[in-house]
CSV table of C-alpha atoms in Angstrom, one decimal:
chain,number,residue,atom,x,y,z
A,143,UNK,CA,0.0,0.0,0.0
A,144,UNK,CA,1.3,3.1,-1.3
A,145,UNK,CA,2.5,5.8,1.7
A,146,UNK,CA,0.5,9.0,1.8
A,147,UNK,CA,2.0,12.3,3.3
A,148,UNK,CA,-0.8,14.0,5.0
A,149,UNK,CA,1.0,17.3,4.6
A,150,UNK,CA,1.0,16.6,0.7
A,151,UNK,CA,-2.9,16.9,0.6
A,152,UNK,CA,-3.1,19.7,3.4
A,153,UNK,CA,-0.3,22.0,1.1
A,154,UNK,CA,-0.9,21.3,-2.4
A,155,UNK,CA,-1.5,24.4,-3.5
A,156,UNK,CA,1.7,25.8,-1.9
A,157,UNK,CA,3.7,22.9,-2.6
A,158,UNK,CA,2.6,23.2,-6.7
A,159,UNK,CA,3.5,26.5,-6.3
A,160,UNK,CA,7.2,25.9,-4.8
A,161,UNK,CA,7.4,23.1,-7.6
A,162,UNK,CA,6.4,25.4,-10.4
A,163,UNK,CA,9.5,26.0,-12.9
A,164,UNK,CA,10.6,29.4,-13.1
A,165,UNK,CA,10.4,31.1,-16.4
A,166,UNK,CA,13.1,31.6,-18.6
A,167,UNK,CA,13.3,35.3,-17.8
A,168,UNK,CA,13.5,34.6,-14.3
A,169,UNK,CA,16.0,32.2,-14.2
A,170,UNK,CA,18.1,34.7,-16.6
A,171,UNK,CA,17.2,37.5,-13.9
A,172,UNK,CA,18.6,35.5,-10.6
A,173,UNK,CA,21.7,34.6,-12.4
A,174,UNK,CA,22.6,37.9,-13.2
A,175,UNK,CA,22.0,38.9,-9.8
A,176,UNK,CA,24.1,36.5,-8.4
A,177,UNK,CA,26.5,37.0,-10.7
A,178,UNK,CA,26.5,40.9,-9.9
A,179,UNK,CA,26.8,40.6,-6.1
A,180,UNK,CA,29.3,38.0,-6.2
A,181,UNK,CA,31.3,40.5,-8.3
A,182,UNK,CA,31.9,37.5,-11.0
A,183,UNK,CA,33.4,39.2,-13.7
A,184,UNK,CA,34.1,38.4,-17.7
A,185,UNK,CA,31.2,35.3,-17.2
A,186,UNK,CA,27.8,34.6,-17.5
A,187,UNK,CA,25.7,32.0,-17.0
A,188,UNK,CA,22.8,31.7,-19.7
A,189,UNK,CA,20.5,29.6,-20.3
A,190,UNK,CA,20.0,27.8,-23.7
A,191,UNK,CA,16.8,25.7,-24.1
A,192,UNK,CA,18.0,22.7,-25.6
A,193,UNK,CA,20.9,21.8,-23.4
A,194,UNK,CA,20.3,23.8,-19.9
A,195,UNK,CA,22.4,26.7,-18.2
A,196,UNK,CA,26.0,27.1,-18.5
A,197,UNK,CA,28.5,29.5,-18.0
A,198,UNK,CA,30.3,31.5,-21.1
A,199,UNK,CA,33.4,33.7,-20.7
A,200,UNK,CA,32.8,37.1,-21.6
A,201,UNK,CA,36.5,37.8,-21.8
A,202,UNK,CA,39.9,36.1,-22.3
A,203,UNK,CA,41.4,34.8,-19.1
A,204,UNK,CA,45.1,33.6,-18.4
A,205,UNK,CA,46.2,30.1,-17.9
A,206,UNK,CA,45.5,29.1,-14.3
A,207,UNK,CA,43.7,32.2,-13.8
A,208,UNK,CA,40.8,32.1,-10.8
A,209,UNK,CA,37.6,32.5,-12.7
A,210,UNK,CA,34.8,31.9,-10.2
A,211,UNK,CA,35.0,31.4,-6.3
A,212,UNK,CA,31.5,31.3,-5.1
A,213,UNK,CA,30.2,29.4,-1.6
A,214,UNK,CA,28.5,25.8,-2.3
A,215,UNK,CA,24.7,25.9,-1.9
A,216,UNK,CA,24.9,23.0,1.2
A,217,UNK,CA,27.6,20.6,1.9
A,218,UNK,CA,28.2,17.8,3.7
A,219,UNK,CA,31.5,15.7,4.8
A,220,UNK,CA,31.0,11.7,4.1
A,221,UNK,CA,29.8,10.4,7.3
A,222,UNK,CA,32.2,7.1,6.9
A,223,UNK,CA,34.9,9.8,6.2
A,224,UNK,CA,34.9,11.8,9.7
A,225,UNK,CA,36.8,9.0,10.8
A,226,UNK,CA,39.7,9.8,8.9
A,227,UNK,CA,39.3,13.6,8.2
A,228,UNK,CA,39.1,16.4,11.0
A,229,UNK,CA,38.1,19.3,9.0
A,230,UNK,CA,36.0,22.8,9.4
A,231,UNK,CA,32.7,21.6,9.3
A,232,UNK,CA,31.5,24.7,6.8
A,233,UNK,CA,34.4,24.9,4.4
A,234,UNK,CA,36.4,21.6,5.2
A,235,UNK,CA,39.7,22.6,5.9
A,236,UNK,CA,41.9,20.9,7.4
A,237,UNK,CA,42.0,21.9,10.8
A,238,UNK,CA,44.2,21.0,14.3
A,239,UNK,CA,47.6,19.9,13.5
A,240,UNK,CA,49.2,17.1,11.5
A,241,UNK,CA,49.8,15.6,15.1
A,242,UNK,CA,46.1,15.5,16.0
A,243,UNK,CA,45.1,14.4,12.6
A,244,UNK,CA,47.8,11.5,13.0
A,245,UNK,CA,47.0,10.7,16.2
A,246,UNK,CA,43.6,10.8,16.0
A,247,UNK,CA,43.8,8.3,12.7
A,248,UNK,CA,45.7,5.9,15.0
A,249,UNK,CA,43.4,6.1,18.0
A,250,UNK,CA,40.5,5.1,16.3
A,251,UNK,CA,42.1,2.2,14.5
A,252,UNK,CA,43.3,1.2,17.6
A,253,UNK,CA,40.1,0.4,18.9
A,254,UNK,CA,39.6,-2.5,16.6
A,255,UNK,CA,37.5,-3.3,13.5
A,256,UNK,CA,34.8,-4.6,15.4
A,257,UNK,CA,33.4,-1.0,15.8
A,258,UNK,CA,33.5,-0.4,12.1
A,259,UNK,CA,29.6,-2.1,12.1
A,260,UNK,CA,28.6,0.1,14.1
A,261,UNK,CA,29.9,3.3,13.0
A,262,UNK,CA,28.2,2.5,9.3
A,263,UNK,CA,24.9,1.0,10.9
A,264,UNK,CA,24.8,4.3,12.8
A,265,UNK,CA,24.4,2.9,16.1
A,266,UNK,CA,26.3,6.4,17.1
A,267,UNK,CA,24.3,9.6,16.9
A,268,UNK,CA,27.4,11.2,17.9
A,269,UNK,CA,28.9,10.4,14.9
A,270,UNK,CA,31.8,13.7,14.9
A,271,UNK,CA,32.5,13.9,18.2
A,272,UNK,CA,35.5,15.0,17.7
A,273,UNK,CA,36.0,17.9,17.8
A,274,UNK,CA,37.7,20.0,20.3
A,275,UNK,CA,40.3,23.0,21.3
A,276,UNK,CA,43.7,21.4,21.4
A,277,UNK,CA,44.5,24.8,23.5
A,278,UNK,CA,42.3,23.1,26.3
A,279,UNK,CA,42.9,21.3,29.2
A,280,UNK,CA,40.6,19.0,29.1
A,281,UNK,CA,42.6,16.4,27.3
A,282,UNK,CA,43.9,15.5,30.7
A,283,UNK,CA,40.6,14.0,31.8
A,284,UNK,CA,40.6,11.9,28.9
A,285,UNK,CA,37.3,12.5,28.3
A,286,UNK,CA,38.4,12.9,24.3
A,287,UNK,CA,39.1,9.3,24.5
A,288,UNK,CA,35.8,8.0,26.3
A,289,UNK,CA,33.4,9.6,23.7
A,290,UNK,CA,34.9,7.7,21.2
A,291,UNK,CA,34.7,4.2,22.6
A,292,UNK,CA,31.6,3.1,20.9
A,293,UNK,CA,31.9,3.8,17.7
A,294,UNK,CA,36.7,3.8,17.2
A,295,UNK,CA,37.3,2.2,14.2
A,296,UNK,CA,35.2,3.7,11.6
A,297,UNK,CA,38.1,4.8,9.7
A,298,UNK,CA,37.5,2.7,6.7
A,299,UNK,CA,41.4,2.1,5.7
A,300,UNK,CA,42.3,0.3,9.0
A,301,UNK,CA,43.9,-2.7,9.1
A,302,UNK,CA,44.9,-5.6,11.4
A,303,UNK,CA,47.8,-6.1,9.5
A,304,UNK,CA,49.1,-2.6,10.4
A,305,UNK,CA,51.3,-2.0,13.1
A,306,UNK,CA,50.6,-0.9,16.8
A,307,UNK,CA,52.0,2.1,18.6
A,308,UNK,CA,51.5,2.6,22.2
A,309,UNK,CA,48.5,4.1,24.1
A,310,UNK,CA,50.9,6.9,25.5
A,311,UNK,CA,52.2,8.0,21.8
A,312,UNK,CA,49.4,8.3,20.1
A,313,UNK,CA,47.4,10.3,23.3
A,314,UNK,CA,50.7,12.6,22.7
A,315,UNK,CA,50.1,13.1,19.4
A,316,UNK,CA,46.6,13.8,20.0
A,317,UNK,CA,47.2,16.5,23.6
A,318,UNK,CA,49.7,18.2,21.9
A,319,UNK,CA,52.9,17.1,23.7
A,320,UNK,CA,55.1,15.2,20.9
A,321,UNK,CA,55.5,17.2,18.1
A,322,UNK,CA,56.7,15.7,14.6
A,323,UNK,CA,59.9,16.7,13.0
A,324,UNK,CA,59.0,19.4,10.4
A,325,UNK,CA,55.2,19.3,11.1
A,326,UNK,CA,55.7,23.0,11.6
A,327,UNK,CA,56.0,23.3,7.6
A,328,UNK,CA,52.6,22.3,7.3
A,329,UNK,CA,50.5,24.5,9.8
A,330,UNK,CA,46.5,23.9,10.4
A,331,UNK,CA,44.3,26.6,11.4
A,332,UNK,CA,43.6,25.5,15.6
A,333,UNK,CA,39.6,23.8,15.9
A,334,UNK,CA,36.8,26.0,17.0
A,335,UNK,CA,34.0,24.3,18.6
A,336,UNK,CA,30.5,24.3,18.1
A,337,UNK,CA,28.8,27.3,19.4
A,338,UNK,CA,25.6,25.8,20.1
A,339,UNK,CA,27.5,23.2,22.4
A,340,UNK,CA,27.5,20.0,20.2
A,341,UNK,CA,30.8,18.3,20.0
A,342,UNK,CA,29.6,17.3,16.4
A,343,UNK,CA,30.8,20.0,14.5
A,344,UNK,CA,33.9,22.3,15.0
A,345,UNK,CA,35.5,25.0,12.8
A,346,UNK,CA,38.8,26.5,11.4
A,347,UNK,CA,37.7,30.1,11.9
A,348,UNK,CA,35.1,31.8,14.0
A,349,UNK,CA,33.8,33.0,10.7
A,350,UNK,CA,32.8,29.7,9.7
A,351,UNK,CA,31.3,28.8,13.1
A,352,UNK,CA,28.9,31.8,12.6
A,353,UNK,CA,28.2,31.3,9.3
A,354,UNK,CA,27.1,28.0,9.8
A,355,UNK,CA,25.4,28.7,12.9
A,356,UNK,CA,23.5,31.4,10.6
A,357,UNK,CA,23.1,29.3,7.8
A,358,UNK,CA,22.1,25.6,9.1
A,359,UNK,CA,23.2,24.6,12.1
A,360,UNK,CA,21.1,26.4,14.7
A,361,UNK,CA,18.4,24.0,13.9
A,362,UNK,CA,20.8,21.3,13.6
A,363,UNK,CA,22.8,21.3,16.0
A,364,UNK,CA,22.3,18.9,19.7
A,365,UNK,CA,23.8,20.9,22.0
A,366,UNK,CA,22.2,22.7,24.7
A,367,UNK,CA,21.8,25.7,22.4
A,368,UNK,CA,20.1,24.4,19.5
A,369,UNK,CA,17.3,25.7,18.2
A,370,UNK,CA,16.1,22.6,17.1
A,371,UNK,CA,12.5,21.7,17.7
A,372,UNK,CA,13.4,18.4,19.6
A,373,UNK,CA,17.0,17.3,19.9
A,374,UNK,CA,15.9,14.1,21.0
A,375,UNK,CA,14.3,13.4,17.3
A,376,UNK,CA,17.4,15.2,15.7
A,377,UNK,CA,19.4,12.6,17.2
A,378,UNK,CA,17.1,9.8,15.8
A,379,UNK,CA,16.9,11.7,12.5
A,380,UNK,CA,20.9,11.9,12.5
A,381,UNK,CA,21.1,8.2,13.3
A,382,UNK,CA,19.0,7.2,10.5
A,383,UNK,CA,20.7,8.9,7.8
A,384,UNK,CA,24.3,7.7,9.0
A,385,UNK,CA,22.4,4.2,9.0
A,386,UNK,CA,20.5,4.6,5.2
A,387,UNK,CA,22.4,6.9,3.2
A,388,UNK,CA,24.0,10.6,4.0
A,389,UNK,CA,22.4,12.2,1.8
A,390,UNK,CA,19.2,13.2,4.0
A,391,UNK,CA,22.0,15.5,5.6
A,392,UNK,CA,22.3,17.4,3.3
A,393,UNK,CA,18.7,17.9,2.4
A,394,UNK,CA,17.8,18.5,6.1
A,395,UNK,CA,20.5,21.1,5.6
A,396,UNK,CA,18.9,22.6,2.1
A,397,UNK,CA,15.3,22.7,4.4
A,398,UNK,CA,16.9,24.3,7.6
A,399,UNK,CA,18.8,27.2,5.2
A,400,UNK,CA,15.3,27.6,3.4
A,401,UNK,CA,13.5,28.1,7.2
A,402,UNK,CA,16.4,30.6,8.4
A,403,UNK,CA,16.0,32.3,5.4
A,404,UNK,CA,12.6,32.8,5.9
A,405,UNK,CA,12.8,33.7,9.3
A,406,UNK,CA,15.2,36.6,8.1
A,407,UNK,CA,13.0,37.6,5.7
A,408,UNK,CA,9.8,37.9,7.7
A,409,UNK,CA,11.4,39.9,10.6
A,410,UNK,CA,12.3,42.5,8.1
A,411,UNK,CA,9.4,42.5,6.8
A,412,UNK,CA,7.5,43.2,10.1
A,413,UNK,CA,9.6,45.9,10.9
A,414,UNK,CA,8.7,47.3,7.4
A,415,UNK,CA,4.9,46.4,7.1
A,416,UNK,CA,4.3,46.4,10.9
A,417,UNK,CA,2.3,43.4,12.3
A,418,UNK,CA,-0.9,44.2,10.6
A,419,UNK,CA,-1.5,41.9,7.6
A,420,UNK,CA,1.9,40.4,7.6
A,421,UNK,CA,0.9,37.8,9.1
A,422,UNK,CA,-1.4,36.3,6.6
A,423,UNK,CA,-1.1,32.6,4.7
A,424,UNK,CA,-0.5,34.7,1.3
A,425,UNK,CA,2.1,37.2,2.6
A,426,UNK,CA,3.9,33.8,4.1
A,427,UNK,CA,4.0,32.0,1.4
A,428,UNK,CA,5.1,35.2,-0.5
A,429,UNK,CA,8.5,35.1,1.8
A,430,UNK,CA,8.2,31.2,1.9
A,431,UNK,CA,8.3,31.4,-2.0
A,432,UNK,CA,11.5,34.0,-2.1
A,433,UNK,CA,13.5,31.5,0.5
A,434,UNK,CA,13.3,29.2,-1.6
A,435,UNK,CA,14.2,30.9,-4.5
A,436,UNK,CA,18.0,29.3,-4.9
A,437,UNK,CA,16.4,25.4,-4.9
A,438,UNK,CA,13.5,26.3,-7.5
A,439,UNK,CA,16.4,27.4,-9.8
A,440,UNK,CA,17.6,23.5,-9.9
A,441,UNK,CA,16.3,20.8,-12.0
A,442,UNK,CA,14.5,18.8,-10.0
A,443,UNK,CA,12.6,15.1,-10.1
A,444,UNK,CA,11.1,12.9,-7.6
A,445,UNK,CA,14.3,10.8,-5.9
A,446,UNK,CA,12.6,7.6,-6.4
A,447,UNK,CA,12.1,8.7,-9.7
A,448,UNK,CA,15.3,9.4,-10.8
A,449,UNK,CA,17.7,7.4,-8.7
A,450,UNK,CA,19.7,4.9,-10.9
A,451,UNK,CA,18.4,1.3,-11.1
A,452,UNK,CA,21.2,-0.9,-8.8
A,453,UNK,CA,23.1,-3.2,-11.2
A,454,UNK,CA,21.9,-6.1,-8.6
A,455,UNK,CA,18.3,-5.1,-9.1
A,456,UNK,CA,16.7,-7.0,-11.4
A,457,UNK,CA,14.4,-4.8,-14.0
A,458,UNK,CA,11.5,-6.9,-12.7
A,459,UNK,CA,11.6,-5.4,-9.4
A,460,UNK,CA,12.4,-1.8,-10.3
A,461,UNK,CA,8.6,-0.9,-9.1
A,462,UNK,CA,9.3,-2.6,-5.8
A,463,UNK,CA,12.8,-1.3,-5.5
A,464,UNK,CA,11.5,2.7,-6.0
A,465,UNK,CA,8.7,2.5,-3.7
A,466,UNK,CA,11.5,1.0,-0.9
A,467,UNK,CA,12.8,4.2,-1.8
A,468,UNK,CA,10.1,6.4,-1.2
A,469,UNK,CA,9.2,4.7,2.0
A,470,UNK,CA,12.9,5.5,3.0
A,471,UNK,CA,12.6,8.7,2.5
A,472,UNK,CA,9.1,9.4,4.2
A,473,UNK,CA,10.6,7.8,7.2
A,474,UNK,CA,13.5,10.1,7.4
A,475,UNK,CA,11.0,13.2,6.3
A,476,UNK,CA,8.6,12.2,9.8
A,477,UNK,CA,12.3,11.9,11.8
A,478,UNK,CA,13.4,15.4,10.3
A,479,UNK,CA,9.7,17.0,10.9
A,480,UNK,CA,10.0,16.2,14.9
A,481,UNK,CA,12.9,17.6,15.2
A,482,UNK,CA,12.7,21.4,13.2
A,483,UNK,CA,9.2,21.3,12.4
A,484,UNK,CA,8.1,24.7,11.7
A,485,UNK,CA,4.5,25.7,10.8
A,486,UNK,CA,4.8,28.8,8.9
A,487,UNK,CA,7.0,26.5,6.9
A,488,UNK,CA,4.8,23.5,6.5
A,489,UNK,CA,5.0,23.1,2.7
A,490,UNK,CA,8.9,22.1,3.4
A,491,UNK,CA,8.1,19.0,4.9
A,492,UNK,CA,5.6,17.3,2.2
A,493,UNK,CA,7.1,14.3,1.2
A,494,UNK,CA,7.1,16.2,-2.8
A,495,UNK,CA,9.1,18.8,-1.6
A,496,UNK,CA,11.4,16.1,0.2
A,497,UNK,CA,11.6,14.2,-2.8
A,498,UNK,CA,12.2,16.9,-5.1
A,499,UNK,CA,15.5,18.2,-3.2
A,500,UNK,CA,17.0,14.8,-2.9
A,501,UNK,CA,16.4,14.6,-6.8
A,502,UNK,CA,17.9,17.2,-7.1
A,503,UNK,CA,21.2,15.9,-5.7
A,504,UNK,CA,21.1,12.8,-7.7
A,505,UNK,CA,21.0,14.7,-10.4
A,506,UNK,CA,23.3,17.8,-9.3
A,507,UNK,CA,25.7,17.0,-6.8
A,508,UNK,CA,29.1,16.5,-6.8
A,509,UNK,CA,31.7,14.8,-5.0
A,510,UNK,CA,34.4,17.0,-3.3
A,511,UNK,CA,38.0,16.0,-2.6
A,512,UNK,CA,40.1,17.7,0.0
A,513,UNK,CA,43.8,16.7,-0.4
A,514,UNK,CA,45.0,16.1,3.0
A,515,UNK,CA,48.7,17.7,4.5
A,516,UNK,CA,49.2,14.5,6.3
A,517,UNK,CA,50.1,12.9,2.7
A,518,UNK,CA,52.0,16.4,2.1
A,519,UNK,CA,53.7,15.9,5.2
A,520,UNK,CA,55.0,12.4,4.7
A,521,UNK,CA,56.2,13.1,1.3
A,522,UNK,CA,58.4,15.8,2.6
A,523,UNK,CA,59.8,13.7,5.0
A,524,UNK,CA,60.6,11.4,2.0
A,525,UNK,CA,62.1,14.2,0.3
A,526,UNK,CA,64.7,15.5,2.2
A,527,UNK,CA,68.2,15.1,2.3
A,528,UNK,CA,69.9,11.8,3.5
A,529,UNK,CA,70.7,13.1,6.7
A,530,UNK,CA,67.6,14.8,7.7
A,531,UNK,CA,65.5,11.8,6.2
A,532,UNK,CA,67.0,9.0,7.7
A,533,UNK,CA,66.7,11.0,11.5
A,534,UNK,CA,63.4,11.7,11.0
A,535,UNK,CA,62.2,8.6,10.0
A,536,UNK,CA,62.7,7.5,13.7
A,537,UNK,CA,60.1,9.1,14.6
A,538,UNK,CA,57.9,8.8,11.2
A,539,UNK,CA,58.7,5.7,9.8
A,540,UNK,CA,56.7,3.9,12.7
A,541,UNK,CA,53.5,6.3,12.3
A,542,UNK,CA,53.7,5.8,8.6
A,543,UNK,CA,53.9,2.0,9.0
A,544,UNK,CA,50.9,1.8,11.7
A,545,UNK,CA,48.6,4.0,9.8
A,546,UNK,CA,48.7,1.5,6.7
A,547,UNK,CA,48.4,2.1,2.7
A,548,UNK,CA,45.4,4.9,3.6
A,549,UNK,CA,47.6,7.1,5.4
A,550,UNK,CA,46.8,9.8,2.6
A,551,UNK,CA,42.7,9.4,2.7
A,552,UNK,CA,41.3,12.6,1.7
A,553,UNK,CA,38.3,14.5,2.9
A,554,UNK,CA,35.3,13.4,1.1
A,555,UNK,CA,32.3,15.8,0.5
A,556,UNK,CA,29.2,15.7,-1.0
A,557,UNK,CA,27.8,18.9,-1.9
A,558,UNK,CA,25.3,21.2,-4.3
A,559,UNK,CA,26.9,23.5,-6.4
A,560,UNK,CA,25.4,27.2,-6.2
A,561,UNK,CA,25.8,28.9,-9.0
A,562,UNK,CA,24.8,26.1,-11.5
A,563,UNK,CA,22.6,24.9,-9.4
């Protein structure tokens, strides 16, 4: 029996209207816009009917010239790659020091591959908890250690075969008391943590904490300053997409910029209009409709829809396997609904609208890679002199040898492109 969304027959009007394609002349007017206030210069992006939008030069640019440097739409790190990777969690740098990242690599491994089951089955909700100042004290209580005990090994390169360090070395690396030879050639911005009090998420830069705070992460965030409807349901809602697939992240992340946009938008327009009248169901979905503005831009189908058939899917089932995935969705839409459920914002959470995004990363996204300076680092060490080489190596040689063939795994993101989105 087919799944019905309740909120798909109470907002269909409002929903058709967020789903309506934008004509030709608009799209044409929001690029230019955003091409104007992101001062891109010499392109354009046009839009030609037979093959989509695209961007043309408008001048003649020098080899290796920077052309375009715009902010993603909504990102996302891997959720089997936090293991490995301790980056910003708005612009995914790199971020601690080559002895945390290290250290941190060789901690979790060490915890046996026993736990790797459980990281990708999402039995943690916690599933970044890893983030913290390395200028604290706090290190001393260990307490970095404990929060990762349930879930250690995620860190899909580990190996038995690799070699052991001791328990002391690697909680050096990690606290900030051994440092590598020459790890000062590759400097990391220190890690800001999560203003809202998570643990999950932590930052290069204040700036990034703020403008992800301001962007997404108020509402999903589970620290003790969240502005999330129910943290309890975020966490479930968290767990369930580390368990199915990682890409309900980053559409709870599309929905949560759309409802902080919104908010933005309606307490100007207060202070402009004054209470009277601006409250009503037409001047809300009036902002609701300019929100989401950026996402109607996209080419969009239903995920179900569009998603690729698996290769071991046999054609016979296809019906079968596309109603699983609509029924995996609507399960993650009623998790994410508990938890930032928003009225004036209803439409958001039909199951159309749910779809519609996710389609629209199946069709848009792309996958990010962020070399990592731990690979930087030990091929420096490999290129130095003889002298220099062979008495670092004491030290580096070991680490290299425990952390396995992966020692250079980059950070892996998922994200939607904004300009050509």
């Amino acid at each position: 029996m087919e799944i019905v969304c309740p909120i798909d027959e109470k907002c269909a009007s409002e929903v058709s209207c967020l789903l309506r394609l934008p004509s030709p002349l608009q799209v044409q007017e929001y690029f230019d816009q955003l091409s104007s206030t992101r001062n891109c210069h010499g392109i354009k992006v046009k839009q030609i009917s037979e093959r989509g939008k695209g961007v043309y030069a408008g001048m003649d640019f020098q080899e290796e010239e920077l052309v375009l440097k715009d902010q993603m739409l909504a990102g996302i790190q891997h959720s089997s790659n936090k293991m490995d990777c301790l980056v910003c969690s708005f612009c995914f740098r790199f971020i601690g020091s080559i002895e945390l990242q290290i250290g941190r690599r060789l901690y979790l491994q060490s915890l046996g591959d026993s736990a790797n089951d459980k990281c990708h089955m999402g039995s943690s909700s916690h599933t970044s908890e890893d983030c913290y100042n390395t200028d604290s004290s706090d290190m001393e209580d260990d307490s970095y250690m404990k929060n990762h005990e349930d879930y250690g090994n995620c860190a899909p390169g580990s190996s038995k075969d690799n070699i052991s360090l001791p328990k002391g070395f690697i909680e050096s690396l990690m606290n900030g008391e051994l440092e590598l030879p020459f790890s000062d050639k590759f400097p990391l911005p220190s890690t800001i943590p999560c203003p809202g009090g998570c643990g999950e998420a932590c930052y290069c830069s204040k700036s990034c904490a703020e403008a992800d705070w301001e962007l997404f992460h108020s509402l999903l965030c589970t620290g003790e300053r969240s502005k999330a409807l129910s943290r309890a349901a975020l966490l479930k809602f968290i767990e369930h997409a580390n368990g199915t697939n990682d890409i309900f992240l980053l559409a709870a992340k599309v929905i949560c910029s759309i409802i902080l946009r919104y908010r933005k938008l309606k307490a100007a327009h207060l202070e402009e209009q004054g209470k009277t009248n601006a409250n009503s169901k037409s001047s809300n979905l009036s902002l609701l409709l300019e929100a989401w503005k950026p996402i109607s831009i996209g080419y969009k189908r239903r995920w179900w829809d569009c998603i690729a058939l698996p290769d071991d899917v046999d054609s016979s089932d296809e019906a079968s396997f596309r109603m699983k995935i609509r029924e995996l969705a609507f399960t993650s839409l009623q998790l994410l609904k508990a938890a930032i459920f928003d009225s004036e914002c209803e439409p958001l959470f039909s199951l159309e609208i749910y779809g519609h995004i996710i389609g629209m990363f199946e069709l848009n996204n792309l996958d990010l890679v962020v070399a990592s300076p731990v690979e930087d680092y030990f091929l420096y060490i490999d290129d130095l002199l003889h002298g220099e080489k062979k008495e670092a190596e004491k030290i580096t040689r070991p680490i290299l040898d425990a952390l396995g063939d992966d020692y250079s795994i980059c950070c892996q993101e998922l994200y939607e492109p904004f300009l050509l989105s």
